[in-house]
Amino acid sequence: MTDTSSIRGDGQTWVAPLNGALRRVPVWPLYVIGAAWGGWLFWLAATGGLGVEPIEALEHRYGQLSLQLLVAGLAVTPLRKLLGINLMKFRRAIGVLTFFFLLAHFLVWAVLDVQTASAIWADILKRPYVTIGMAGFLMLIPLGLTSNNWSVRKLGGAAWRKLHKLVYPAAVLGALHFVWLAKGFQIEPLIYLGIIVGLLAIRFWPALGFGRR
Amino acid sequence: MAYRYNSDLTRDDVTPREVYLNRRQIMMGSGAMLGAGLIGGAAHAQAVAQTGGAWDLTLNSLEEITTYNNFYEFGTGKDDPARYARALTTAPWEIVIDGMVDNPGTYSFDQIMEGMTVEERIYRLRCVERWSMVVPWNGFELADLLNRVGVQEGAQYVAFETAMRPEEMPGLAYPIIDWPYREGLRLDEAMHPLTILATGIYGEAMPNQNGAPIRLVVPWKYGYKSIKSIVRITLTDEQPRTAWNTYSTQEYGFYSNVNPNRDHPRWSQAEERRIGGGLFASRIPTLMFNGYEDEVASLYAGMDLNEFH
Ligand code: HEM
């Protein structure tokens, strides 16, 4: 995992202390904060704290968090390669929380928003922005299920890494989903799409010289 | 000609005003916040269900009406208008009335109001995004104004334009649609007694985020037809360009009549959610012409409402 030869920025004076500090930060609080944050948003929605249309507000908040966490997860490797900042040990937590908020996003949509099974099905099939969101979500399900040491051992590192490459198309689909559902010409979804495409380009475009990972 | 339309319900029949203005405060004030929130939502949802879904005319509270708005000139977030619209200068206000009229000119707000009878109209408002509200508007019939300025022979449409003031409207910095916001009606739609120019809500001056000082309300059409903060009214013999129709002809038709049988290309229009039901509100079936079928269906006799959507 840590093949230091390709890491840039080692010479920078602030990177080593930062990485040192990061090494001392435990990972488990991320799970606690993430779960508590999800629950807190739900509580706010149920008590009027998210405005007068809490279903839509909650759906949007969970959707935004999912997308932001996807971006964070995709940024881990480029940050390490470009700046030498090592967030590797947090990556699984970021991934698991992405999946957690996405599941919440989906459940709010299915249970609170659309409500009936036939309409859920119809929307998935008929509404392109829901279809691609769903495709992204389905791709992330095996990733969520295999984000544990047992699965990594069982699958073997190579197969596991291959499987988890599904996060790339899933992230693009998630961003496209956001672009597609916006009314009018809106900047914000395009910024997310741009960042995600940029992060993937850093990985896959050898000409950028960052190597493949 | 005022008072040409009457729904049988008045505000007092439905719910005492204090209760509706304060519902949320009552909810939030009680000790068990969550419990109260759920019960408040459930009570509203139940009221909606009991009295027949979308037919229900239980008023939305002033808070609901003024904190959940689409007014993209102030931003695309539902709470942006409540946050930023106070910057809008609404007095003095002038409306240019031009085109095929006998008395074109620039009219001040007071001149417009001269001789108009302001009455209360309790209407459903159905947004194309599948949410709805019931709003007690105060306003006068557009027909009264049009008759006063004198519609000329041959005029067939009325075009409207919203104020475009970049220094007061931060949303204009983004090309979300081709500004200024424009809307239009066929003349017979404009002259229909249900069509009003509204200047207030709950007996108070129109809040800025709802389109102060004067806006259109056409209750049988999707909300975006009811253009806000109007600065120009033009009588013409050509179907006018409208904001959302220009953005996407396929998604937003010129007529934009509420129609549960014709889906928006990106979502179904068969159902809607009444604002105020909380986190566990049910969806309710959307009514043809938003429940004003008896009043307006004849305007479209013989027309294919799928083609002319
Ligand atoms: C990779 C997967 C996904 C990501 C990253 C994602 C992200 C988002 C984001 C950022 C928003 C917009 C929030 C806002 O406007 O503030 C959103 C809205 C929404 N998403 Fe997703 N989503 C995903 C999957 C899904 C799935 C699986 C469904 C349902 C099957 C879904 C249904 C919706 C709906 C209905 C909306 C709201 C649309 C509206 O308000 O008009 N999404 N999502």
Coordinates of C-alpha atoms and ligand atoms in Angstrom, one line a residue:
Chain A
M1 CA 0.0 0.0 0.0
T2 CA 2.6 2.5 1.0
D3 CA 5.1 2.5 -1.8
T4 CA 6.8 5.7 -0.8
S5 CA 8.9 6.0 -3.9
S6 CA 6.0 7.5 -5.8
I7 CA 5.1 9.9 -3.1
R8 CA 5.8 13.5 -3.8
G9 CA 6.0 16.4 -1.5
D10 CA 8.0 14.5 1.1
G11 CA 10.5 17.3 1.2
Q12 CA 7.8 19.8 2.3
T13 CA 8.3 20.7 5.9
W14 CA 4.6 20.7 6.9
V15 CA 3.7 17.3 5.4
A16 CA 5.7 15.1 7.8
P17 CA 4.4 16.7 11.0
L18 CA 0.9 16.6 9.5
N19 CA 1.2 12.9 8.7
G20 CA 2.6 12.4 12.2
A21 CA -0.4 14.0 13.7
L22 CA -2.7 12.1 11.5
R23 CA -1.1 8.9 12.6
R24 CA -2.2 9.6 16.1
V25 CA -5.8 10.3 15.2
P26 CA -7.9 7.2 15.8
V27 CA -10.4 6.2 13.0
W28 CA -13.3 5.1 15.1
P29 CA -14.6 8.6 15.9
L30 CA -15.3 9.1 12.2
Y31 CA -17.9 6.3 12.4
V32 CA -19.4 7.7 15.5
I33 CA -19.6 11.3 14.1
G34 CA -21.0 10.0 10.8
A35 CA -23.7 7.9 12.3
A36 CA -24.6 10.7 14.8
W37 CA -24.7 13.2 12.1
G38 CA -27.1 11.1 10.1
G39 CA -29.3 10.6 13.1
W40 CA -29.2 14.3 14.0
L41 CA -30.4 15.2 10.5
F42 CA -33.3 12.8 10.8
W43 CA -34.2 14.3 14.2
L44 CA -34.1 17.8 12.8
A45 CA -36.3 16.8 9.8
A46 CA -38.8 15.1 12.2
T47 CA -39.0 18.2 14.4
G48 CA -39.2 21.0 11.9
G49 CA -35.5 21.9 12.0
L50 CA -35.1 21.3 8.2
G51 CA -37.9 23.6 7.1
V52 CA -41.5 23.0 6.0
E53 CA -40.7 20.2 3.5
P54 CA -38.6 17.9 5.5
I55 CA -38.8 14.9 3.2
E56 CA -37.2 16.7 0.3
A57 CA -34.7 18.5 2.7
L58 CA -33.6 15.2 4.2
E59 CA -33.3 13.5 0.9
H60 CA -31.2 16.3 -0.4
R61 CA -29.0 16.5 2.7
Y62 CA -28.2 12.8 2.6
G63 CA -27.6 13.0 -1.2
Q64 CA -25.2 15.9 -0.8
L65 CA -23.3 14.1 2.0
S66 CA -23.0 11.0 -0.1
L67 CA -21.5 12.9 -3.0
Q68 CA -19.2 14.9 -0.8
L69 CA -17.9 11.7 0.8
L70 CA -17.4 10.1 -2.6
V71 CA -15.3 13.1 -3.5
A72 CA -13.4 12.8 -0.2
G73 CA -12.7 9.1 -0.8
L74 CA -11.5 9.7 -4.3
A75 CA -9.2 12.4 -3.1
V76 CA -7.3 10.2 -0.8
T77 CA -4.9 8.8 -3.3
P78 CA -4.2 12.0 -5.3
L79 CA -3.6 13.8 -2.0
R80 CA -1.0 11.3 -1.1
K81 CA 0.6 11.2 -4.5
L82 CA 0.6 15.0 -5.1
L83 CA 1.2 16.3 -1.6
G84 CA 2.3 13.4 0.3
I85 CA -0.6 13.7 2.8
N86 CA -1.5 10.3 4.0
L87 CA -5.2 9.8 4.8
M88 CA -5.0 6.1 3.8
K89 CA -6.1 4.8 7.1
F90 CA -9.3 6.9 7.0
R91 CA -10.3 5.7 3.6
R92 CA -12.4 2.7 4.6
A93 CA -14.3 4.8 7.1
I94 CA -15.0 7.4 4.4
G95 CA -16.2 4.6 2.1
V96 CA -18.4 3.0 4.7
L97 CA -20.0 6.4 5.6
T98 CA -20.5 7.1 1.9
F99 CA -22.5 3.9 1.7
F100 CA -24.3 4.7 4.9
F101 CA -25.5 8.1 3.7
L102 CA -26.4 6.7 0.3
L103 CA -28.5 4.0 1.8
A104 CA -30.2 6.7 3.9
H105 CA -30.7 8.8 0.8
F106 CA -32.2 5.8 -1.0
L107 CA -34.5 4.8 2.0
V108 CA -35.8 8.4 2.4
W109 CA -36.6 8.4 -1.3
A110 CA -38.2 5.0 -1.3
V111 CA -40.0 5.0 2.0
L112 CA -40.8 8.6 2.8
D113 CA -40.9 10.2 -0.6
V114 CA -42.2 7.8 -3.2
Q115 CA -43.9 5.5 -0.7
T116 CA -45.4 2.8 -2.9
A117 CA -43.6 -0.2 -4.3
S118 CA -45.1 0.2 -7.8
A119 CA -44.1 3.8 -8.0
I120 CA -40.6 3.1 -6.8
W121 CA -40.2 0.6 -9.6
A122 CA -41.7 2.9 -12.2
D123 CA -39.5 5.8 -11.2
I124 CA -36.4 3.6 -11.3
L125 CA -37.2 2.4 -14.8
K126 CA -38.7 5.6 -16.2
R127 CA -36.8 8.5 -14.8
P128 CA -33.3 8.6 -16.2
Y129 CA -31.9 10.6 -13.3
V130 CA -33.2 8.0 -10.8
T131 CA -32.0 5.2 -13.1
I132 CA -28.4 6.4 -13.1
G133 CA -28.5 7.2 -9.4
M134 CA -29.7 3.7 -8.8
A135 CA -27.0 2.3 -11.0
G136 CA -24.4 4.1 -9.0
F137 CA -26.0 2.9 -5.8
L138 CA -26.1 -0.7 -6.9
M139 CA -22.4 -0.6 -7.9
L140 CA -21.5 0.6 -4.4
I141 CA -23.5 -2.2 -2.6
P142 CA -20.7 -4.9 -3.1
L143 CA -18.2 -2.3 -2.0
G144 CA -20.1 -1.5 1.2
L145 CA -20.5 -5.3 1.9
T146 CA -16.8 -6.0 1.4
S147 CA -15.4 -3.1 3.4
N148 CA -14.0 -5.3 6.2
N149 CA -10.8 -7.2 6.8
W150 CA -12.5 -10.6 6.4
S151 CA -13.6 -9.8 2.9
V152 CA -10.2 -8.4 1.9
R153 CA -8.6 -11.6 3.1
K154 CA -11.2 -13.8 1.5
L155 CA -11.1 -12.1 -1.9
G156 CA -7.3 -11.5 -1.8
G157 CA -5.9 -8.0 -2.2
A158 CA -5.8 -7.9 -6.0
A159 CA -9.4 -9.0 -6.5
W160 CA -10.6 -6.7 -3.7
R161 CA -8.9 -3.7 -5.3
K162 CA -10.3 -4.6 -8.7
L163 CA -13.8 -4.8 -7.2
H164 CA -13.4 -1.5 -5.5
K165 CA -12.6 0.3 -8.8
L166 CA -16.4 0.3 -9.2
V167 CA -16.3 3.4 -7.1
Y168 CA -15.0 5.4 -10.2
P169 CA -18.1 4.8 -12.4
A170 CA -20.4 5.0 -9.4
A171 CA -19.0 8.5 -8.6
V172 CA -19.5 9.7 -12.1
L173 CA -23.0 8.4 -12.2
G174 CA -23.8 10.0 -8.9
A175 CA -22.5 13.4 -10.2
L176 CA -24.5 13.0 -13.5
H177 CA -27.5 12.2 -11.4
F178 CA -27.2 15.5 -9.7
V179 CA -26.6 17.4 -12.9
W180 CA -29.6 15.8 -14.5
L181 CA -32.1 16.4 -11.7
A182 CA -31.4 20.2 -11.4
K183 CA -34.0 22.6 -12.8
G184 CA -32.5 25.2 -15.1
F185 CA -28.8 25.6 -15.8
Q186 CA -27.2 25.2 -12.4
I187 CA -23.5 25.5 -11.5
E188 CA -23.2 23.5 -8.3
P189 CA -23.8 20.0 -9.8
L190 CA -21.4 20.8 -12.6
I191 CA -18.7 21.7 -10.1
Y192 CA -19.1 18.3 -8.4
L193 CA -18.9 16.6 -11.8
G194 CA -15.9 18.6 -12.7
I195 CA -14.1 17.7 -9.4
I196 CA -14.9 14.0 -9.8
V197 CA -13.8 13.9 -13.4
G198 CA -10.6 15.8 -12.4
L199 CA -9.8 13.4 -9.6
L200 CA -10.3 10.5 -12.0
A201 CA -8.1 12.1 -14.7
I202 CA -5.3 12.5 -12.2
R203 CA -5.5 8.7 -11.7
F204 CA -5.9 7.5 -15.2
W205 CA -4.2 10.0 -17.4
P206 CA -0.6 8.9 -17.6
A207 CA 0.3 12.1 -19.3
L208 CA -0.3 13.8 -16.1
G209 CA 2.5 11.8 -14.7
F210 CA 1.0 10.7 -11.5
G211 CA 1.2 7.0 -12.3
R212 CA -1.7 4.6 -12.0
R213 CA -3.1 3.3 -8.8
Chain B
M1 CA -66.1 42.8 -11.9
A2 CA -65.0 41.6 -8.5
Y3 CA -66.4 38.5 -6.6
R4 CA -67.0 36.5 -9.8
Y5 CA -65.5 33.5 -8.1
N6 CA -66.3 32.0 -4.8
S7 CA -65.1 28.9 -3.2
D8 CA -67.6 27.8 -0.6
L9 CA -64.9 27.8 2.0
T10 CA -63.7 30.9 3.7
R11 CA -60.6 31.1 5.9
D12 CA -62.8 30.9 9.1
D13 CA -64.5 27.8 8.0
V14 CA -61.3 26.0 7.5
T15 CA -59.1 26.9 10.5
P16 CA -58.9 29.8 12.8
R17 CA -56.1 32.0 11.5
E18 CA -54.2 32.2 14.8
V19 CA -54.0 28.4 14.9
Y20 CA -52.4 28.3 11.4
L21 CA -50.1 31.2 11.9
N22 CA -48.9 29.6 15.1
R23 CA -49.0 26.0 14.5
R24 CA -45.3 25.5 14.3
Q25 CA -44.7 27.6 17.4
I26 CA -47.2 25.6 19.3
M27 CA -45.6 22.5 18.1
M28 CA -42.1 23.6 18.9
G29 CA -43.1 25.1 22.3
S30 CA -44.4 21.9 23.8
G31 CA -42.0 19.8 25.8
A32 CA -41.8 16.7 23.6
M33 CA -40.5 18.2 20.4
L34 CA -40.4 15.1 18.4
G35 CA -43.7 13.8 19.6
A36 CA -45.4 17.1 18.9
G37 CA -43.7 17.3 15.5
L38 CA -45.0 13.9 14.5
I39 CA -48.5 14.6 15.9
G40 CA -48.6 18.0 14.2
G41 CA -47.6 16.5 10.9
A42 CA -50.0 13.6 11.3
A43 CA -52.9 15.9 12.3
H44 CA -52.4 17.9 9.1
A45 CA -52.0 14.8 7.0
Q46 CA -55.1 13.3 8.5
A47 CA -57.0 16.5 7.8
V48 CA -55.9 16.4 4.2
A49 CA -56.9 12.7 3.9
Q50 CA -60.2 13.1 5.7
T51 CA -61.5 15.9 3.6
G52 CA -60.5 14.3 0.3
G53 CA -56.9 14.7 -0.5
A54 CA -56.0 17.6 -2.8
W55 CA -59.5 19.0 -2.5
D56 CA -58.7 19.9 1.0
L57 CA -58.4 23.7 1.5
T58 CA -56.8 23.7 4.9
L59 CA -54.6 26.8 4.8
N60 CA -50.9 26.6 4.9
S61 CA -49.4 28.8 7.6
L62 CA -47.7 32.1 6.8
E63 CA -44.4 30.5 7.8
E64 CA -44.9 27.7 5.3
I65 CA -45.9 30.1 2.6
T66 CA -43.0 32.4 3.2
T67 CA -40.1 30.0 3.8
Y68 CA -40.5 27.5 1.0
N69 CA -40.3 29.4 -2.3
N70 CA -39.1 29.2 -5.8
F71 CA -37.9 32.6 -6.8
Y72 CA -34.7 31.9 -8.7
E73 CA -33.8 35.6 -9.0
F74 CA -32.8 35.2 -5.3
G75 CA -31.2 31.8 -5.6
T76 CA -32.2 28.2 -6.4
G77 CA -32.5 27.1 -2.8
K78 CA -36.0 26.9 -1.4
D79 CA -34.9 29.1 1.5
D80 CA -32.9 31.6 -0.6
P81 CA -35.9 33.9 -1.3
A82 CA -36.7 34.2 2.4
R83 CA -33.1 35.0 3.0
Y84 CA -32.4 37.5 0.2
A85 CA -35.6 38.9 -1.1
R86 CA -35.7 41.6 1.6
A87 CA -33.2 43.5 -0.6
L88 CA -35.9 44.0 -3.2
T89 CA -37.2 47.6 -3.3
T90 CA -40.9 47.4 -3.7
A91 CA -41.9 51.0 -3.3
P92 CA -42.0 52.9 -5.5
W93 CA -43.1 50.3 -8.0
E94 CA -44.1 50.8 -11.6
I95 CA -45.6 48.6 -14.3
V96 CA -45.3 49.3 -17.9
I97 CA -48.5 48.3 -19.7
D98 CA -48.0 48.3 -23.5
G99 CA -48.7 46.6 -26.7
M100 CA -52.3 46.3 -28.1
V101 CA -54.0 48.5 -25.4
D102 CA -55.9 51.7 -25.6
N103 CA -54.1 53.3 -22.8
P104 CA -50.5 52.2 -22.8
G105 CA -48.2 53.8 -20.3
T106 CA -46.2 53.4 -17.1
Y107 CA -48.5 53.0 -14.1
S108 CA -47.5 53.4 -10.5
F109 CA -48.6 50.7 -8.1
D110 CA -51.2 53.2 -6.7
Q111 CA -52.5 54.0 -10.1
I112 CA -52.9 50.3 -10.8
M113 CA -54.8 49.8 -7.5
E114 CA -57.2 52.6 -8.2
G115 CA -60.7 51.3 -8.5
M116 CA -59.6 47.7 -8.0
T117 CA -61.6 45.6 -5.5
V118 CA -59.2 43.6 -3.4
E119 CA -60.8 40.3 -2.3
E120 CA -59.5 37.1 -0.6
R121 CA -59.1 34.1 -2.8
I122 CA -58.2 30.8 -1.2
Y123 CA -56.4 28.8 -3.9
R124 CA -54.4 25.6 -4.2
L125 CA -50.9 26.2 -5.5
R126 CA -49.4 23.2 -7.3
C127 CA -45.8 23.4 -8.2
V128 CA -44.4 21.5 -11.2
E129 CA -42.0 19.9 -8.6
R130 CA -44.9 18.0 -7.1
W131 CA -45.6 20.0 -3.9
S132 CA -48.6 22.0 -3.2
M133 CA -49.9 24.6 -0.7
V134 CA -53.2 26.4 0.0
V135 CA -52.7 30.1 0.1
P136 CA -55.2 32.9 1.1
W137 CA -54.3 35.5 -1.5
N138 CA -55.5 39.0 -1.5
G139 CA -55.9 40.5 -5.0
F140 CA -58.1 41.6 -7.8
E141 CA -59.1 40.1 -11.1
L142 CA -56.6 40.7 -13.9
A143 CA -59.6 41.2 -16.2
D144 CA -60.6 44.3 -14.3
L145 CA -57.2 45.9 -15.0
L146 CA -57.1 44.8 -18.6
N147 CA -60.6 46.2 -19.1
R148 CA -59.5 49.5 -17.6
V149 CA -56.5 49.9 -19.9
G150 CA -58.6 48.7 -22.8
V151 CA -57.6 45.6 -24.8
Q152 CA -57.6 46.3 -28.5
E153 CA -59.2 44.2 -31.1
G154 CA -56.9 41.5 -32.3
A155 CA -54.9 41.0 -29.1
Q156 CA -54.7 37.3 -28.2
Y157 CA -52.1 37.0 -25.5
V158 CA -50.8 38.7 -22.5
A159 CA -47.1 38.7 -21.7
F160 CA -45.6 39.4 -18.3
E161 CA -42.1 40.2 -17.1
T162 CA -40.5 40.1 -13.7
A163 CA -38.2 42.9 -12.4
M164 CA -34.6 42.3 -13.3
R165 CA -32.3 44.1 -10.8
P166 CA -28.9 42.5 -10.5
E167 CA -28.0 44.7 -7.6
E168 CA -31.0 43.4 -5.6
M169 CA -31.3 39.9 -7.0
P170 CA -28.2 37.8 -6.5
G171 CA -29.6 34.9 -8.5
L172 CA -29.4 36.9 -11.7
A173 CA -25.7 36.4 -11.6
Y174 CA -26.3 32.8 -12.8
P175 CA -27.6 31.9 -16.2
I176 CA -30.2 29.5 -14.8
I177 CA -32.7 30.7 -17.4
D178 CA -32.6 33.4 -19.9
W179 CA -33.4 36.4 -17.7
P180 CA -35.7 38.3 -17.2
Y181 CA -38.3 35.9 -16.1
R182 CA -41.2 35.9 -18.6
E183 CA -44.6 34.4 -18.6
G184 CA -47.7 34.6 -20.7
L185 CA -51.4 33.6 -20.9
R186 CA -53.9 33.4 -23.7
L187 CA -56.3 36.3 -23.5
D188 CA -59.2 34.2 -22.5
E189 CA -57.1 32.7 -19.7
A190 CA -56.1 36.1 -18.6
M191 CA -59.7 37.3 -18.5
H192 CA -60.9 34.3 -16.6
P193 CA -62.4 35.2 -13.2
L194 CA -60.0 32.8 -11.4
T195 CA -57.0 34.7 -12.7
I196 CA -55.9 37.4 -10.3
L197 CA -53.1 39.8 -9.6
A198 CA -52.3 39.3 -6.0
T199 CA -51.0 42.0 -3.7
G200 CA -51.2 40.3 -0.3
I201 CA -51.4 37.1 1.7
Y202 CA -53.3 36.6 4.9
G203 CA -54.5 40.2 4.6
E204 CA -51.0 41.6 4.7
A205 CA -48.9 43.1 2.0
M206 CA -47.3 40.6 -0.3
P207 CA -44.0 39.3 1.3
N208 CA -41.1 40.0 -1.0
Q209 CA -40.2 36.3 -1.4
N210 CA -43.7 35.6 -2.7
G211 CA -43.5 38.3 -5.4
A212 CA -44.0 41.7 -3.9
P213 CA -45.6 44.0 -4.5
I214 CA -47.8 42.4 -7.2
R215 CA -47.8 39.0 -8.9
L216 CA -50.0 36.9 -11.0
V217 CA -51.9 33.9 -9.6
V218 CA -53.4 31.3 -12.0
P219 CA -54.5 28.5 -9.8
W220 CA -55.1 25.8 -12.4
K221 CA -51.6 26.0 -13.8
Y222 CA -48.2 25.0 -12.4
G223 CA -46.8 27.5 -10.0
Y224 CA -44.2 28.9 -12.3
K225 CA -46.9 30.4 -14.5
S226 CA -47.8 32.7 -11.6
I227 CA -45.1 35.2 -12.3
K228 CA -43.8 37.3 -9.5
S229 CA -42.9 41.0 -9.0
I230 CA -44.3 42.1 -12.3
V231 CA -42.9 45.2 -14.1
R232 CA -44.4 44.8 -17.5
I233 CA -47.6 43.6 -19.0
T234 CA -47.9 43.5 -22.8
L235 CA -50.9 42.7 -24.9
T236 CA -49.9 41.0 -28.2
D237 CA -51.3 38.9 -31.0
E238 CA -48.4 36.4 -30.9
Q239 CA -47.8 33.7 -28.3
P240 CA -45.2 35.2 -26.1
R241 CA -41.9 33.6 -25.2
T242 CA -41.9 32.3 -21.6
A243 CA -39.0 31.6 -19.4
W244 CA -39.3 27.9 -18.7
N245 CA -40.7 27.1 -22.1
T246 CA -37.7 28.7 -23.7
Y247 CA -35.4 26.7 -21.4
S248 CA -37.0 23.4 -22.4
T249 CA -40.1 23.3 -24.6
Q250 CA -40.5 19.6 -24.0
E251 CA -40.5 19.9 -20.2
Y252 CA -42.4 23.1 -19.8
G253 CA -45.2 23.8 -22.2
F254 CA -46.8 27.2 -22.8
Y255 CA -50.0 26.2 -21.2
S256 CA -48.6 24.3 -18.2
N257 CA -52.1 23.4 -17.0
V258 CA -51.9 21.1 -14.0
N259 CA -52.5 17.6 -15.5
P260 CA -52.0 14.4 -13.6
N261 CA -52.1 12.4 -16.8
R262 CA -49.2 14.1 -18.5
D263 CA -45.9 13.4 -16.8
H264 CA -43.0 15.8 -16.8
P265 CA -40.3 14.0 -18.8
R266 CA -38.2 13.7 -15.6
W267 CA -41.0 12.8 -13.1
S268 CA -44.6 11.8 -12.7
Q269 CA -47.2 14.4 -12.1
A270 CA -49.9 12.0 -10.9
E271 CA -49.3 12.9 -7.3
E272 CA -48.2 15.7 -5.1
R273 CA -47.3 16.4 -1.5
R274 CA -49.1 19.1 0.5
I275 CA -46.6 21.2 2.4
G276 CA -47.2 21.0 6.2
G277 CA -47.5 17.2 6.6
G278 CA -44.1 16.8 8.1
L279 CA -41.6 14.0 7.6
F280 CA -44.3 11.3 7.2
A281 CA -46.7 13.1 5.0
S282 CA -48.5 11.0 2.3
R283 CA -48.6 11.8 -1.3
I284 CA -52.1 12.7 -2.6
P285 CA -53.4 12.4 -6.1
T286 CA -53.1 15.5 -8.2
L287 CA -56.4 16.9 -9.5
M288 CA -57.0 17.7 -13.2
F289 CA -56.6 21.5 -13.6
N290 CA -55.6 21.5 -9.9
G291 CA -59.2 21.0 -8.9
Y292 CA -60.5 23.9 -11.1
E293 CA -61.8 21.7 -13.9
D294 CA -65.4 22.8 -13.6
E295 CA -64.3 26.4 -14.0
V296 CA -61.7 26.2 -16.7
A297 CA -62.0 23.0 -18.7
S298 CA -64.2 24.8 -21.3
L299 CA -61.2 27.0 -22.2
Y300 CA -59.5 24.0 -23.7
A301 CA -62.5 22.2 -25.3
G302 CA -61.3 20.2 -28.2
M303 CA -57.6 20.7 -27.5
D304 CA -55.2 17.8 -27.1
L305 CA -53.8 18.6 -23.7
N306 CA -50.8 16.3 -24.2
E307 CA -49.7 18.2 -27.3
F308 CA -50.7 21.6 -25.9
H309 CA -49.2 20.9 -22.4
Ligands
HEM1 C1 -24.1 7.4 -6.3 C2 -25.3 7.5 -5.9 C3 -26.1 8.8 -5.6 C4 -25.6 10.0 -5.3 C5 -24.1 10.5 -5.2 C6 -26.7 10.9 -5.1 C7 -26.6 12.3 -4.8 C8 -27.7 13.1 -4.9 C9 -27.5 14.6 -4.7 C10 -26.3 15.3 -4.5 C11 -28.8 15.1 -4.8 C12 -29.2 16.5 -4.9 C13 -29.3 17.2 -3.6 C14 -29.7 18.6 -3.7 O1 -30.3 19.0 -4.7 O2 -29.3 19.4 -2.9 C15 -29.7 14.0 -5.0 C16 -31.1 14.1 -5.2 C17 -31.9 13.1 -5.3 N1 -31.6 11.7 -5.4 FE1 -29.7 11.0 -5.4 N2 -27.8 10.2 -5.3 C18 -27.5 8.9 -5.6 C19 -28.4 7.9 -5.8 C20 -29.7 8.0 -5.7 C21 -30.6 6.9 -5.8 C22 -30.2 5.4 -5.8 C23 -31.9 7.4 -5.8 C24 -33.2 6.7 -5.9 C25 -33.4 5.5 -6.4 C26 -31.8 8.8 -5.7 C27 -32.8 9.7 -5.8 C28 -32.7 11.0 -5.6 C29 -33.8 11.9 -5.7 C30 -35.3 11.6 -5.9 C31 -33.3 13.2 -5.5 C32 -34.1 14.5 -5.4 C33 -34.6 15.0 -6.7 C34 -35.4 16.3 -6.6 O3 -35.5 16.8 -5.5 O4 -35.9 16.7 -7.6 N3 -30.5 9.1 -5.7 N4 -29.0 12.8 -5.0

